[in-house]
Amino acid sequence: MNAPPDAVVVREVGLRDGLQILARTVPTAHKIAWLRGAHAAGLREFEVVSFVPPKLMPQMADAAEVVAGALALPGAVVSVLVPNLKGAARALACQPHAMLMPVSASHAHSLANLKRTPDEAVAELAAIAAARDRHAAESGHRVKLEVGISTAFGCTLQGRVDEAEVLRLVQAALAAGADEVGLADTVGYADPEHVKRLFTAARAAFGERIAFGHFHDTRGMGVANVWAAWQTGVRCFDASLAGLGGCPHAPGASGNVATEDVAYLFASMGVPTGLNLPELLRLRGDLAQWLPGEPLHGAIARAGLPKTLQPAEVSA
Amino acid sequence: MNAPPDAVVVREVGLRDGLQILARTVPTAHKIAWLRGAHAAGLREFEVVSFVPPKLMPQMADAAEVVAGALALPGAVVSVLVPNLKGAARALACQPHAMLMPVSASHAHSLANLKRTPDEAVAELAAIAAARDRHAAESGHRVKLEVGISTAFGCTLQGRVDEAEVLRLVQAALAAGADEVGLADTVGYADPEHVKRLFTAARAAFGERIAFGHFHDTRGMGVANVWAAWQTGVRCFDASLAGLGGCPHAPGASGNVATEDVAYLFASMGVPTGLNLPELLRLRGDLAQWLPGEPLHGAIARAGLPKTLQPAEVSA
């Protein structure tokens, strides 16, 4: 127990998962300022946009500009969400480091979200992987392909989601060309024992290719679930500044687990993240100004840092 | 893993730890209504008052009445906080099931809270144990004596608290006559790895006499910390409806981990608590009416119960 613990990567997904659910459209300049502030606070991985049709989601109409802004940050690893082959083609033209395609473990959620069954989504993924390979051959730039298994812990539409079905889809996604897979609690149904059990099973079967966890804090279990997945060896977690996002069906409920709370969890445990907590909290103040009236979430911003965690210690 | 998991006891401490920090004094009738509602929701253990001088804490001036009201509930286990021998004498006259004395692991907190060093507090505990024994001999009613090691995970005044000092005080408290000891994160400084480490060490040394965990959710770690202690075998947790309490130094910060969130955590994991979540949420609504303007906390009340947790399942 004397070796320093592995570093953890916190990936800021607020610009994608947080903003896509808001009614308002955030100006590109604020998105770039958010990215710069996050970078200054030590964040290096960002999921910045979703390549959905701008007609459906005007919040993401500036996707290409935002990707370019993120790529300009030194050392940034930039990923984008692509729901289908069409979106992947637009994404590849922007040369991000990674594309993430969601595959729902819930049949009902898959139909509602992607208008495809889970197996049809995996077939689309194979087509995206082929496009990615062609693009790599032509450009010399290989874009990493990630899959997030959505609703892996339950679904607001169908209720329970079978763990065997999650593992089957992980296997299918890897066979279809995904480099890495994460398990996502899209709707905030997971509890920490469930997280521990499912990540343990998935990592036993697929090893390090089960690479990240994505947890919503809708019902207050977000931090516990991050810690649960961390105990199974996962070292990358999605999070959103101020827990931005929420759910249209649960007024007041938070969205993704808050970046600053995840940063605080790991700082408290002595796990290096490279994040500077006071800087994150300052950026949260900026966000409040950019999104007047929008409910922000997260615990550490309310209470402040404890005496045992001095600024020198939080910037590991 | 096929045997049903052990049941967990959630002890409602909001009437003591929640109310003592509020500026207002809650009428006795509301306290009794709260107790009845909590009992109807399946709660059976209650820490209901603090036997401090009414001059110092007028919120607790009706202590004897509240204890009597709690003792009238079928199957209720009623505990009271006693800061010193004088309080214990008043408490014993009310015949509760248990008395809890706090012993601070932080020297600075001990002086501020009890005007005694930790070792002087242990000496006072020995005097209380003797009084308890005399009372048992005279009345035939043996009151259980519990100790909560306050600031066991850190202190707003002194910062870090040495784990060896916590274990030394547990040993001293048991030697002085405590039946059971709990570890308390009085100020919300604990992280789940710290909780797991300290409870594991304490239970290795003192076994089941390390009987309960008391966590504040000030910095969003409350649920994770409960789960951490549960993993070490602890089966009793203090909690406060709506996370009542807070800290005068952290506006907006929550107090104890919310009873309904702890109930939800265990219900999600399939661990029986006997609690009825819809009833707890209904009682939370009553509390909001009794405490107009008071900030209430907790996540599950905002988002609502998930589809995977139907009422039939939550009343285990």
XYZ file of C-alpha atoms in Angstrom:
632
model
C 0.000 0.000 0.000
C 3.037 2.308 -0.138
C 3.210 2.727 -3.921
C 1.322 5.841 -5.016
C -2.080 4.921 -6.407
C -2.679 4.994 -10.182
C -3.790 8.323 -11.533
C -7.428 8.690 -12.498
C -8.672 10.540 -15.565
C -11.816 12.613 -15.162
C -13.354 13.309 -18.554
C -15.460 16.450 -18.767
C -18.636 15.603 -20.682
C -20.716 18.612 -19.667
C -20.381 20.300 -23.056
C -22.044 17.272 -24.621
C -24.164 15.459 -22.030
C -24.869 18.575 -19.997
C -25.711 21.030 -22.749
C -27.712 18.700 -24.982
C -30.556 18.568 -22.501
C -30.855 22.337 -21.938
C -33.532 24.303 -23.739
C -31.113 27.171 -24.354
C -28.261 27.205 -26.869
C -24.966 28.224 -25.314
C -22.893 30.587 -27.508
C -19.771 29.035 -28.988
C -17.595 31.611 -27.222
C -18.841 30.391 -23.836
C -18.210 26.779 -24.790
C -14.631 27.660 -25.722
C -14.204 29.632 -22.505
C -15.520 26.626 -20.564
C -13.000 24.368 -22.306
C -10.147 26.770 -21.594
C -11.149 27.091 -17.950
C -11.419 23.321 -17.610
C -8.004 22.927 -19.195
C -6.574 25.499 -16.799
C -8.033 23.491 -13.917
C -6.119 20.429 -15.116
C -8.731 18.572 -17.162
C -7.245 16.954 -20.272
C -10.020 14.753 -21.644
C -13.218 16.235 -23.030
C -16.308 14.916 -24.726
C -17.295 18.125 -26.425
C -20.165 17.636 -28.853
C -22.681 15.255 -30.307
C -22.784 14.944 -34.114
C -26.550 14.822 -34.354
C -28.483 16.708 -37.056
C -28.446 20.418 -36.082
C -32.156 20.522 -36.915
C -32.807 18.058 -34.082
C -30.349 19.583 -31.635
C -29.473 23.228 -32.369
C -27.350 23.271 -29.188
C -24.772 21.245 -31.165
C -24.886 23.170 -34.475
C -21.405 24.587 -33.801
C -19.900 21.120 -33.318
C -17.015 21.580 -35.791
C -15.973 24.902 -34.239
C -16.078 23.492 -30.716
C -13.986 20.472 -31.702
C -11.427 22.799 -33.299
C -11.341 24.906 -30.139
C -10.782 21.833 -27.983
C -8.065 20.464 -30.269
C -6.178 23.740 -29.866
C -5.677 23.098 -26.125
C -2.218 21.651 -25.396
C -2.387 17.982 -24.469
C -6.160 17.769 -24.809
C -7.764 14.458 -25.736
C -10.957 15.299 -27.588
C -13.833 12.904 -28.069
C -17.198 13.397 -29.720
C -20.432 11.470 -29.638
C -21.704 9.987 -32.889
C -25.147 8.394 -32.972
C -24.761 6.888 -36.474
C -22.629 6.619 -39.627
C -23.756 10.014 -40.909
C -22.619 11.672 -37.688
C -19.362 9.711 -37.784
C -18.616 11.034 -41.286
C -19.046 14.614 -40.043
C -16.982 13.801 -36.945
C -14.089 12.233 -38.887
C -13.767 15.400 -40.961
C -12.986 17.229 -37.695
C -10.176 14.827 -36.732
C -11.014 14.315 -33.041
C -8.992 11.849 -31.000
C -11.956 9.614 -30.307
C -15.549 8.997 -31.308
C -18.030 7.518 -28.870
C -21.087 5.668 -30.054
C -23.821 4.841 -27.563
C -25.340 1.357 -27.672
C -28.335 0.931 -25.384
C -28.623 -2.253 -23.392
C -32.330 -1.534 -23.024
C -34.265 -2.465 -26.159
C -36.881 0.191 -25.408
C -34.274 2.927 -24.835
C -32.407 1.921 -27.987
C -35.537 2.307 -30.099
C -36.414 5.631 -28.459
C -32.919 7.111 -28.561
C -31.401 5.711 -31.769
C -34.468 4.318 -33.565
C -32.615 1.018 -33.790
C -32.593 -2.201 -31.790
C -29.352 -2.820 -29.868
C -28.223 -5.277 -32.538
C -28.976 -2.806 -35.311
C -26.885 -0.268 -33.368
C -24.007 -2.749 -33.271
C -24.325 -3.200 -37.063
C -24.152 0.601 -37.439
C -21.100 0.554 -35.195
C -19.420 -1.922 -37.571
C -20.095 0.481 -40.446
C -18.607 3.342 -38.383
C -15.543 1.221 -37.609
C -15.075 0.583 -41.331
C -15.387 4.304 -42.065
C -12.896 5.033 -39.296
C -10.455 2.506 -40.806
C -10.827 4.024 -44.310
C -10.265 7.477 -42.857
C -7.155 6.255 -41.035
C -5.773 4.700 -44.227
C -6.378 7.918 -46.162
C -5.334 10.464 -43.540
C -2.870 8.577 -41.373
C -4.941 9.739 -38.354
C -6.581 6.856 -36.510
C -9.585 7.935 -34.466
C -10.186 5.781 -31.415
C -13.634 4.224 -31.398
C -15.363 3.947 -28.038
C -18.736 2.534 -27.135
C -20.788 3.512 -24.147
C -23.316 0.869 -23.160
C -26.233 3.130 -22.217
C -28.855 2.141 -19.640
C -26.470 -0.634 -18.517
C -27.955 -0.473 -14.988
C -31.633 -0.026 -15.767
C -33.924 2.057 -17.887
C -36.721 4.521 -17.250
C -38.701 2.944 -20.106
C -38.226 -0.780 -19.631
C -37.125 -0.970 -15.986
C -34.632 -3.739 -15.275
C -31.835 -4.476 -17.750
C -30.389 -7.976 -17.805
C -26.689 -8.111 -16.898
C -26.096 -10.902 -19.414
C -27.484 -8.665 -22.158
C -25.004 -5.928 -21.188
C -22.104 -8.371 -21.404
C -23.377 -9.729 -24.741
C -23.449 -6.201 -26.168
C -19.960 -5.414 -24.858
C -18.702 -8.530 -26.645
C -20.566 -7.562 -29.842
C -19.268 -3.970 -29.706
C -15.668 -5.123 -29.332
C -16.149 -7.639 -32.177
C -17.607 -4.860 -34.342
C -14.475 -2.754 -33.971
C -14.746 -0.744 -30.760
C -11.370 -0.133 -29.125
C -12.805 0.464 -25.682
C -16.150 0.173 -23.944
C -17.635 1.949 -20.949
C -20.717 1.124 -18.918
C -23.154 3.977 -18.493
C -25.842 4.594 -15.899
C -27.691 6.913 -18.255
C -30.725 7.433 -16.032
C -29.302 7.233 -12.514
C -30.640 3.772 -11.592
C -27.368 2.162 -10.504
C -26.446 1.323 -6.941
C -22.843 0.701 -5.907
C -23.189 -3.067 -5.439
C -24.671 -3.337 -8.937
C -21.812 -1.246 -10.315
C -19.206 -3.358 -8.576
C -20.792 -6.609 -9.735
C -21.245 -5.606 -13.382
C -17.850 -3.931 -13.802
C -16.156 -6.885 -12.114
C -17.856 -9.308 -14.518
C -17.107 -7.143 -17.547
C -13.455 -6.622 -16.648
C -13.032 -10.328 -15.891
C -14.281 -11.081 -19.405
C -12.813 -8.166 -21.387
C -10.004 -6.717 -19.258
C -8.783 -3.165 -19.703
C -10.978 -2.652 -22.747
C -13.709 -1.953 -20.184
C -12.179 1.441 -19.818
C -14.553 3.968 -18.315
C -17.595 4.569 -16.189
C -20.344 7.084 -16.856
C -22.627 7.783 -13.924
C -25.501 10.137 -13.413
C -26.190 11.417 -9.928
C -29.945 11.607 -10.392
C -30.660 9.757 -7.151
C -27.592 10.666 -5.114
C -25.613 7.490 -5.818
C -23.151 9.053 -8.314
C -20.123 9.408 -6.053
C -20.645 5.973 -4.474
C -20.949 4.455 -7.950
C -17.721 6.094 -9.137
C -15.938 4.717 -6.092
C -17.490 1.278 -6.721
C -16.204 1.160 -10.316
C -12.819 2.489 -9.198
C -12.550 -0.458 -6.809
C -12.790 -2.805 -9.803
C -9.829 -1.091 -11.478
C -11.539 1.451 -13.736
C -9.414 4.603 -14.029
C -11.459 6.894 -16.284
C -14.756 8.550 -15.329
C -17.083 10.869 -17.158
C -18.358 13.839 -15.196
C -19.952 17.191 -15.817
C -19.093 20.488 -14.156
C -21.850 21.415 -11.668
C -23.593 18.116 -12.436
C -25.072 19.800 -15.449
C -27.740 17.956 -17.320
C -30.604 16.628 -15.334
C -33.568 14.790 -16.656
C -36.686 16.362 -18.172
C -38.791 13.826 -16.264
C -37.291 14.616 -12.845
C -37.338 18.362 -12.161
C -34.469 19.359 -9.900
C -32.647 16.071 -10.330
C -29.002 16.374 -11.244
C -27.439 14.998 -14.398
C -23.939 13.597 -14.603
C -22.041 13.272 -11.388
C -20.384 16.659 -10.808
C -16.784 16.993 -12.015
C -15.785 18.891 -8.904
C -17.326 16.253 -6.602
C -15.485 13.447 -8.409
C -12.288 15.515 -8.216
C -12.904 15.974 -4.477
C -13.592 12.247 -3.954
C -10.259 11.276 -5.471
C -8.337 14.137 -3.852
C -9.697 13.044 -0.447
C -8.572 9.493 -1.099
C -5.103 10.657 -2.180
C -5.621 9.481 -5.755
C -3.945 11.816 -8.274
C -6.163 13.358 -10.955
C -4.124 16.413 -11.928
C -7.143 18.544 -11.086
C -7.052 21.810 -9.193
C -10.155 22.041 -7.054
C -10.158 25.796 -6.377
C -9.837 26.375 -10.144
C -12.734 24.010 -10.840
C -14.870 25.867 -8.309
C -13.933 29.190 -9.902
C -14.968 27.850 -13.316
C -18.241 26.710 -11.804
C -18.855 30.343 -10.878
C -18.331 31.319 -14.530
C -20.747 28.607 -15.607
C -23.386 30.024 -13.272
C -23.024 33.357 -15.068
C -23.251 31.778 -18.528
C -26.350 29.802 -17.585
C -28.443 32.178 -15.473
C -31.408 30.443 -13.870
C -30.118 26.970 -14.686
C -30.000 24.727 -11.598
C -26.442 23.719 -10.771
C -25.714 20.682 -8.632
C -22.877 19.247 -6.601
C -21.960 19.145 -2.936
C -18.414 20.400 -2.573
C -19.275 23.801 -4.070
C -21.881 24.328 -1.339
C -19.691 23.342 1.598
C -16.212 24.333 0.470
C -12.977 22.408 0.741
C -12.059 20.915 4.105
C -9.083 22.058 6.113
C -7.407 18.696 5.499
C -7.253 19.388 1.769
C -5.096 22.415 1.202
C -4.680 23.774 -2.352
C -1.136 22.364 -2.523
C -2.561 18.888 -2.074
C -5.428 19.115 -4.518
C -3.220 19.869 -7.498
C -1.584 16.447 -7.635
C -24.357 -14.999 -2.045
C -27.790 -16.642 -2.120
C -28.608 -16.140 1.535
C -30.562 -12.922 2.052
C -28.291 -10.132 3.267
C -28.380 -9.078 6.925
C -30.920 -6.427 7.729
C -29.642 -2.921 8.336
C -30.951 -0.572 11.018
C -31.295 3.076 10.088
C -31.475 5.202 13.223
C -33.305 8.493 12.833
C -31.257 11.184 14.582
C -32.860 14.232 12.992
C -34.777 15.139 16.138
C -31.462 15.460 17.973
C -28.686 16.182 15.471
C -30.954 17.932 12.993
C -32.937 20.138 15.319
C -30.140 21.166 17.680
C -28.533 23.286 14.985
C -31.666 25.158 13.926
C -32.318 28.648 15.242
C -36.003 27.890 15.661
C -37.542 25.716 18.357
C -39.842 23.059 16.949
C -43.059 22.573 18.965
C -43.263 19.311 20.895
C -46.387 18.326 18.978
C -44.449 18.425 15.703
C -41.648 16.371 17.184
C -44.144 13.723 18.264
C -45.826 13.816 14.855
C -42.408 13.370 13.235
C -41.702 10.366 15.466
C -45.094 8.817 14.667
C -44.601 9.361 10.943
C -41.125 7.872 11.087
C -42.490 4.884 12.997
C -45.231 4.456 10.397
C -42.516 4.467 7.692
C -40.818 1.554 9.441
C -38.152 3.301 11.516
C -37.664 1.669 14.913
C -34.547 3.314 16.343
C -34.493 6.986 17.257
C -32.063 9.356 18.876
C -34.560 11.893 20.038
C -33.009 14.525 22.262
C -29.862 15.883 23.820
C -29.848 16.340 27.595
C -28.013 19.645 27.546
C -28.994 22.560 29.794
C -32.220 24.046 28.365
C -30.652 27.465 28.859
C -27.952 26.575 26.332
C -30.235 24.765 23.894
C -33.917 25.745 24.225
C -34.686 23.454 21.254
C -34.273 20.535 23.684
C -36.161 21.927 26.680
C -38.981 19.423 26.096
C -36.584 16.449 26.223
C -38.512 14.455 28.829
C -41.796 14.805 26.932
C -40.222 13.785 23.649
C -38.605 10.718 25.200
C -41.962 9.716 26.661
C -43.598 10.166 23.251
C -40.962 8.018 21.591
C -41.192 5.303 24.256
C -44.934 5.054 23.560
C -44.291 3.825 19.993
C -44.566 0.017 19.751
C -41.161 -1.605 19.290
C -39.259 1.676 19.379
C -35.667 1.738 20.613
C -35.094 5.181 22.075
C -31.691 6.702 22.629
C -30.697 10.121 23.920
C -27.488 12.105 23.845
C -25.847 13.000 27.142
C -22.865 15.343 27.176
C -22.003 14.788 30.851
C -23.022 13.204 34.163
C -25.604 15.897 34.885
C -27.315 15.204 31.560
C -27.097 11.464 32.201
C -28.908 11.869 35.532
C -31.761 13.688 33.796
C -31.750 11.090 31.026
C -31.861 8.083 33.375
C -34.973 9.494 35.037
C -36.694 9.186 31.634
C -35.788 5.497 31.234
C -34.646 5.514 27.597
C -33.229 2.341 26.059
C -29.832 3.877 25.428
C -27.696 6.901 26.222
C -25.052 8.112 23.804
C -22.098 10.141 24.964
C -19.899 11.853 22.396
C -16.134 11.651 22.837
C -14.190 13.793 20.387
C -11.074 12.353 18.826
C -9.976 15.893 18.073
C -8.515 17.603 21.106
C -9.596 21.010 19.792
C -13.163 19.851 19.087
C -13.383 18.180 22.497
C -12.467 21.401 24.266
C -14.867 23.458 22.133
C -17.793 21.027 22.322
C -17.526 19.512 25.806
C -15.006 21.834 27.517
C -12.982 18.722 28.327
C -9.988 16.993 26.800
C -10.774 13.604 25.234
C -9.343 11.845 28.305
C -11.409 13.998 30.654
C -14.450 13.049 28.556
C -13.585 9.373 29.043
C -13.350 9.957 32.814
C -16.814 11.559 32.702
C -17.995 8.531 30.736
C -16.803 6.257 33.533
C -18.852 8.316 36.005
C -21.880 8.016 33.704
C -21.367 4.248 33.469
C -21.327 4.037 37.267
C -24.531 6.095 37.465
C -26.089 3.854 34.842
C -25.132 0.760 36.879
C -26.581 2.235 40.102
C -29.765 3.114 38.257
C -29.977 -0.437 36.883
C -29.513 -1.930 40.340
C -32.225 0.329 41.761
C -34.734 0.199 38.937
C -34.047 -3.118 37.224
C -33.854 -1.178 33.934
C -30.391 -1.280 32.351
C -29.789 1.587 29.964
C -27.357 0.744 27.189
C -24.369 3.087 27.088
C -23.065 4.049 23.664
C -20.179 6.265 22.697
C -19.856 8.126 19.436
C -16.275 9.038 18.608
C -16.838 12.505 17.138
C -14.544 14.017 14.493
C -13.108 10.521 13.959
C -12.262 11.411 10.333
C -11.034 14.973 10.737
C -11.976 18.227 12.374
C -12.823 21.712 11.169
C -10.760 23.137 14.039
C -7.642 20.982 14.108
C -7.675 19.437 10.628
C -6.339 15.885 10.492
C -7.172 13.429 13.265
C -4.774 10.574 13.911
C -6.282 7.127 13.338
C -4.271 5.687 16.255
C -5.838 8.287 18.557
C -9.320 7.201 17.442
C -8.522 3.571 18.217
C -7.003 4.527 21.587
C -10.197 6.374 22.528
C -12.406 3.468 21.417
C -10.400 1.203 23.694
C -10.638 3.705 26.543
C -14.392 4.151 26.065
C -15.010 0.404 26.148
C -12.804 0.081 29.240
C -14.763 2.914 30.902
C -18.036 1.045 30.515
C -19.427 1.758 27.030
C -21.388 -1.165 25.622
C -20.970 -0.089 22.013
C -19.035 2.490 20.075
C -19.658 4.193 16.740
C -17.348 6.278 14.598
C -18.722 9.661 13.586
C -17.799 11.965 10.721
C -19.177 14.942 12.590
C -18.053 17.567 10.079
C -18.246 15.757 6.730
C -14.499 15.261 6.175
C -14.501 11.488 5.594
C -13.881 9.826 2.258
C -14.919 6.222 1.629
C -11.391 4.774 1.649
C -10.752 6.428 5.012
C -14.044 5.031 6.326
C -13.248 1.544 5.104
C -9.734 1.640 6.548
C -10.700 2.977 9.987
C -13.793 0.796 10.455
C -11.830 -2.257 9.316
C -9.101 -1.528 11.877
C -11.608 -0.804 14.645
C -13.688 -3.906 13.977
C -10.548 -6.051 13.778
C -9.591 -4.811 17.233
C -13.006 -4.542 18.930
C -15.405 -6.650 16.844
C -19.132 -6.083 16.933
C -18.813 -3.504 19.681
C -17.961 -1.121 16.838
C -21.648 -0.992 16.151
C -22.651 2.031 14.141
C -21.611 4.694 11.688
C -22.616 8.352 11.801
C -21.941 10.288 8.624
C -22.651 13.822 7.575
C -23.175 14.531 3.899
C -21.647 18.002 4.009
C -19.414 17.362 0.997
C -21.468 14.788 -0.893
C -19.637 11.706 0.397
C -22.350 10.572 2.845
C -23.871 7.754 0.823
C -20.472 6.460 -0.319
C -19.275 6.527 3.291
C -22.312 4.569 4.516
C -21.674 1.966 1.835
C -17.977 1.868 2.795
C -18.760 1.166 6.448
C -21.409 -1.373 5.454
C -18.733 -3.257 3.516
C -16.790 -3.694 6.772
C -19.799 -5.324 8.438
C -21.450 -2.370 10.184
C -25.225 -2.796 10.239
C -26.500 0.344 11.980
C -26.364 3.861 10.558
C -27.482 7.200 11.860
C -29.362 9.408 9.401
C -31.644 12.413 9.452
C -34.806 12.909 7.446
C -34.153 15.420 4.643
C -30.499 15.579 5.674
C -31.542 18.048 8.320
C -28.856 19.858 10.210
C -26.162 21.452 8.192
C -23.285 23.464 9.474
C -23.375 27.110 10.517
C -20.005 27.581 8.779
C -21.115 26.157 5.399
C -24.354 27.775 4.232
C -26.374 25.398 2.082
C -24.355 22.377 3.102
C -26.369 19.415 4.287
C -26.144 17.851 7.706
C -26.520 14.165 8.395
C -26.843 11.888 5.426
C -30.551 11.870 4.532
C -32.600 9.011 5.980
C -34.491 8.571 2.721
C -31.254 8.427 0.689
C -29.785 5.793 2.992
C -33.067 3.870 2.784
C -32.869 4.136 -1.014
C -29.231 2.986 -1.093
C -30.038 -0.192 0.812
C -33.312 -0.827 -1.018
C -31.435 -0.571 -4.347
C -28.882 -3.081 -3.140
C -31.594 -5.456 -1.936
C -30.617 -5.053 1.711
C -33.658 -5.148 4.020
C -34.217 -2.139 6.286
C -37.933 -2.443 7.011
C -38.358 1.065 5.642
C -41.128 2.200 3.348
C -39.698 4.769 0.958
C -42.957 6.363 -0.223
C -43.935 6.830 3.440
C -40.570 8.431 4.208
C -41.015 10.808 1.285
C -44.510 11.675 2.481
C -43.147 12.445 5.955
C -40.494 14.635 4.332
C -43.344 16.686 2.906
C -44.757 17.140 6.425
C -41.326 18.203 7.650
C -41.175 20.863 4.929
C -44.425 22.281 6.284
C -43.219 22.235 9.906
C -39.961 23.966 8.962
C -40.926 26.593 6.396
C -37.895 28.218 4.801
C -35.490 25.628 6.191
C -33.322 24.103 3.449
C -33.996 20.378 3.054
C -31.472 18.085 1.412
C -31.342 14.663 -0.172
C -31.387 13.334 -3.711
C -34.096 10.712 -3.949
C -36.813 13.204 -3.002
C -35.862 15.373 -5.979
C -35.755 12.610 -8.577
C -38.330 10.136 -7.316
C -38.108 6.376 -7.036
C -36.940 4.440 -10.086
C -39.168 2.066 -11.985
C -37.037 -0.852 -10.787
C -38.000 -0.165 -7.174
C -41.716 -0.668 -6.793
C -43.395 0.013 -3.428
C -43.772 -3.738 -2.794
C -39.999 -4.072 -2.898
C -39.099 -1.120 -0.748
C -41.032 -2.347 2.255
C -38.752 -5.289 2.956
